[in-house]
Tab-separated table of C-alpha atoms and ligand atoms in Angstrom:
chain	number	residue	atom	x	y	z
B	1	MET	CA	87.742	91.672	90.343
B	2	SER	CA	89.222	88.579	91.914
B	3	GLU	CA	87.355	86.815	94.583
B	4	ALA	CA	90.188	86.525	97.095
B	5	ILE	CA	93.289	88.009	98.210
B	6	SER	CA	96.253	85.592	97.444
B	7	ILE	CA	99.387	86.051	99.706
B	8	SER	CA	102.376	83.783	98.809
B	9	THR	CA	105.172	85.231	100.931
B	10	THR	CA	105.734	84.643	104.650
B	11	ASP	CA	107.747	87.646	105.982
B	12	LYS	CA	105.836	90.610	107.071
B	13	ARG	CA	107.082	93.313	104.881
B	14	SER	CA	106.710	91.036	101.751
B	15	LYS	CA	102.983	90.283	102.651
B	16	TYR	CA	102.292	94.011	103.211
B	17	GLU	CA	103.695	94.270	99.543
B	18	GLU	CA	101.664	91.714	97.971
B	19	LEU	CA	98.698	92.720	99.735
B	20	PHE	CA	98.990	96.364	98.837
B	21	SER	CA	99.105	95.783	95.276
B	22	GLN	CA	96.079	93.596	95.378
B	23	LEU	CA	94.062	96.150	97.534
B	24	ALA	CA	94.922	99.015	95.195
B	25	SER	CA	93.294	97.372	92.458
B	26	LEU	CA	90.263	96.124	94.786
B	27	ILE	CA	89.828	99.630	96.141
B	28	GLY	CA	90.609	101.201	92.723
B	29	SER	CA	87.525	99.560	91.072
B	30	GLU	CA	84.931	100.645	93.755
B	31	THR	CA	84.135	104.113	94.692
B	32	ASP	CA	82.148	103.517	97.857
B	33	THR	CA	84.267	104.149	100.959
B	34	ILE	CA	82.479	102.084	103.418
B	35	ALA	CA	82.575	98.929	101.168
B	36	ASN	CA	86.483	99.689	100.562
B	37	MET	CA	86.825	100.088	104.313
B	38	ALA	CA	85.025	96.722	105.001
B	39	ASN	CA	87.135	94.818	102.217
B	40	LEU	CA	90.302	96.439	103.530
B	41	CYS	CA	89.663	95.172	107.067
B	42	ALA	CA	88.716	91.529	105.752
B	43	ALA	CA	91.724	91.479	103.692
B	44	LEU	CA	94.158	92.474	106.481
B	45	LYS	CA	92.361	90.120	108.949
B	46	ASP	CA	92.672	87.145	106.484
B	47	THR	CA	96.340	88.078	105.963
B	48	PHE	CA	97.667	88.463	109.373
B	49	ASN	CA	95.042	87.071	111.458
B	50	PHE	CA	94.689	90.210	113.550
B	51	PHE	CA	92.651	89.806	116.810
B	52	TRP	CA	90.608	92.903	115.966
B	53	ILE	CA	90.751	95.433	112.992
B	54	GLY	CA	88.448	98.066	112.297
B	55	PHE	CA	87.531	101.927	111.405
B	56	TYR	CA	86.329	104.429	113.576
B	57	ILE	CA	84.872	107.592	111.557
B	58	VAL	CA	84.873	111.088	112.595
B	59	LYS	CA	81.341	112.247	113.230
B	60	GLY	CA	81.338	115.715	115.062
B	61	ASP	CA	83.317	115.519	118.090
B	62	GLN	CA	83.499	111.618	118.310
B	63	LEU	CA	84.799	108.559	116.643
B	64	VAL	CA	81.803	106.304	115.713
B	65	LEU	CA	82.546	102.647	114.944
B	66	GLY	CA	82.783	101.718	111.364
B	67	PRO	CA	83.423	98.604	109.176
B	68	PHE	CA	85.396	95.974	111.444
B	69	GLN	CA	86.334	92.415	111.687
B	70	GLY	CA	86.566	90.793	115.097
B	71	PRO	CA	84.622	90.732	118.392
B	72	ILE	CA	82.024	93.475	119.006
B	73	ALA	CA	83.536	96.705	120.147
B	74	CYS	CA	82.946	100.110	121.781
B	75	THR	CA	80.771	102.334	119.453
B	76	ARG	CA	81.848	105.877	120.403
B	77	ILE	CA	85.235	107.533	121.341
B	78	SER	CA	85.473	110.949	122.194
B	79	PHE	CA	88.260	113.505	120.939
B	80	GLY	CA	91.410	112.857	122.799
B	81	LYS	CA	90.238	109.833	124.564
B	82	GLY	CA	91.952	106.377	124.495
B	83	VAL	CA	94.532	105.506	121.866
B	84	CYS	CA	92.132	106.243	119.010
B	85	GLY	CA	91.011	109.637	120.144
B	86	THR	CA	94.724	110.500	120.681
B	87	ALA	CA	95.750	109.359	117.459
B	88	TRP	CA	93.005	111.483	116.092
B	89	LYS	CA	93.931	114.521	118.078
B	90	ASN	CA	97.620	114.179	117.375
B	91	GLY	CA	97.054	113.382	113.542
B	92	GLU	CA	100.047	110.770	114.076
B	93	THR	CA	100.016	106.820	114.103
B	94	LEU	CA	100.337	105.578	117.602
B	95	VAL	CA	102.111	102.084	118.246
B	96	VAL	CA	101.337	100.984	121.824
B	97	PRO	CA	103.119	97.843	122.940
B	98	ASP	CA	101.266	97.188	126.112
B	99	VAL	CA	97.755	98.894	126.248
B	100	ASN	CA	97.771	98.619	130.011
B	101	ALA	CA	100.745	100.992	130.063
B	102	PHE	CA	98.826	103.676	128.007
B	103	PRO	CA	96.956	106.152	130.281
B	104	GLY	CA	93.272	106.229	129.282
B	105	HIS	CA	93.511	103.235	126.990
B	106	ILE	CA	89.756	102.132	126.438
B	107	ALA	CA	89.570	98.354	126.861
B	108	CYS	CA	86.783	97.019	124.308
B	109	SER	CA	88.131	93.570	124.995
B	110	SER	CA	90.433	92.438	127.919
B	111	LEU	CA	92.035	89.891	125.344
B	112	SER	CA	93.758	92.932	123.659
B	113	LYS	CA	97.302	93.510	124.570
B	114	SER	CA	98.919	95.789	122.081
B	115	GLU	CA	97.467	98.315	119.468
B	116	ILE	CA	98.138	100.195	116.538
B	117	VAL	CA	96.095	103.257	115.462
B	118	VAL	CA	96.616	104.925	112.022
B	119	PRO	CA	94.805	108.005	111.090
B	120	VAL	CA	93.033	108.368	107.829
B	121	PHE	CA	93.559	111.994	106.231
B	122	CYS	CA	91.286	113.759	103.877
B	123	GLU	CA	92.515	117.364	102.502
B	124	GLY	CA	94.870	117.553	105.470
B	125	LYS	CA	91.994	116.655	108.283
B	126	VAL	CA	91.680	113.259	110.107
B	127	VAL	CA	88.402	111.834	108.839
B	128	ALA	CA	88.801	108.396	110.308
B	129	VAL	CA	91.269	106.110	112.247
B	130	LEU	CA	92.005	102.466	111.542
B	131	ASP	CA	92.630	100.578	114.713
B	132	VAL	CA	94.434	97.193	115.045
B	133	ASP	CA	94.618	95.086	118.364
B	134	SER	CA	96.634	92.134	119.151
B	135	ASP	CA	96.172	89.411	121.850
B	136	GLN	CA	100.216	89.643	121.929
B	137	GLN	CA	102.187	92.183	123.685
B	138	ALA	CA	104.409	94.404	121.397
B	139	PHE	CA	102.871	92.765	118.330
B	140	PHE	CA	103.116	95.882	116.003
B	141	ASP	CA	106.142	97.968	114.858
B	142	GLU	CA	107.469	100.517	112.277
B	143	ILE	CA	106.757	98.015	109.287
B	144	ASP	CA	102.945	97.707	110.328
B	145	ALA	CA	102.947	101.823	110.563
B	146	GLN	CA	104.563	102.149	107.350
B	147	TYR	CA	102.248	99.908	105.353
B	148	LEU	CA	98.843	100.543	107.448
B	149	GLU	CA	99.439	104.359	106.516
B	150	LYS	CA	100.227	103.449	102.893
B	151	ILE	CA	97.038	101.235	102.789
B	152	VAL	CA	94.622	103.639	104.397
B	153	GLY	CA	95.775	106.261	101.777
B	154	LEU	CA	94.184	104.289	99.110
B	155	LEU	CA	90.786	105.392	100.340
B	156	LYS	CA	88.826	108.161	98.831
B	157	PHE	CA	86.606	110.287	100.900
H	1	SME	N1	91.495	100.262	122.498
H	1	SME	C1	90.943	101.651	121.777
H	1	SME	C2	89.380	101.591	121.842
H	1	SME	C3	88.866	100.691	120.488
H	1	SME	S1	89.056	99.070	120.741
H	1	SME	O1	90.382	98.421	120.844
H	1	SME	C4	88.406	98.059	119.390
H	1	SME	C5	91.362	102.875	122.471
H	1	SME	O2	91.858	103.047	123.595
H	1	SME	O3	90.950	104.021	121.842
């Protein structure tokens, strides 16, 4: 296994393409889901310098904080609450350009301005969500949604 992710391109789509093939080989060579979640967060944070990136894992009727990169964060989120709980409930990726305009947004950091939450599925059920926060408004778009969905699809549960 290589020791580092190496990205040579500058536009977002190409960066995701390069990252995806390296993550596929990294994750394909390890069976532990938490280890893979941790490396996935580190690789994405390194590549895009996101303010915060992390997983919340479904445990009963709550999401519980899993592997992440960035400042400390809320540890538990209830079903249907906040952006994460809503993405879990709806089973759909949510792109939030302005977190202050999202009813019920849970502010783990006042520096977070926009957010994307991508559900992770196993056998048709949401088993986790990937949450990415930016300190800039409207930072995420359809390209992020498309590739983050593809990347979390590499995880095995
Ligand atoms: N903002 C999220 C909570 C998690 S933190 O952003 C890390 C939400 O509204 O669900």
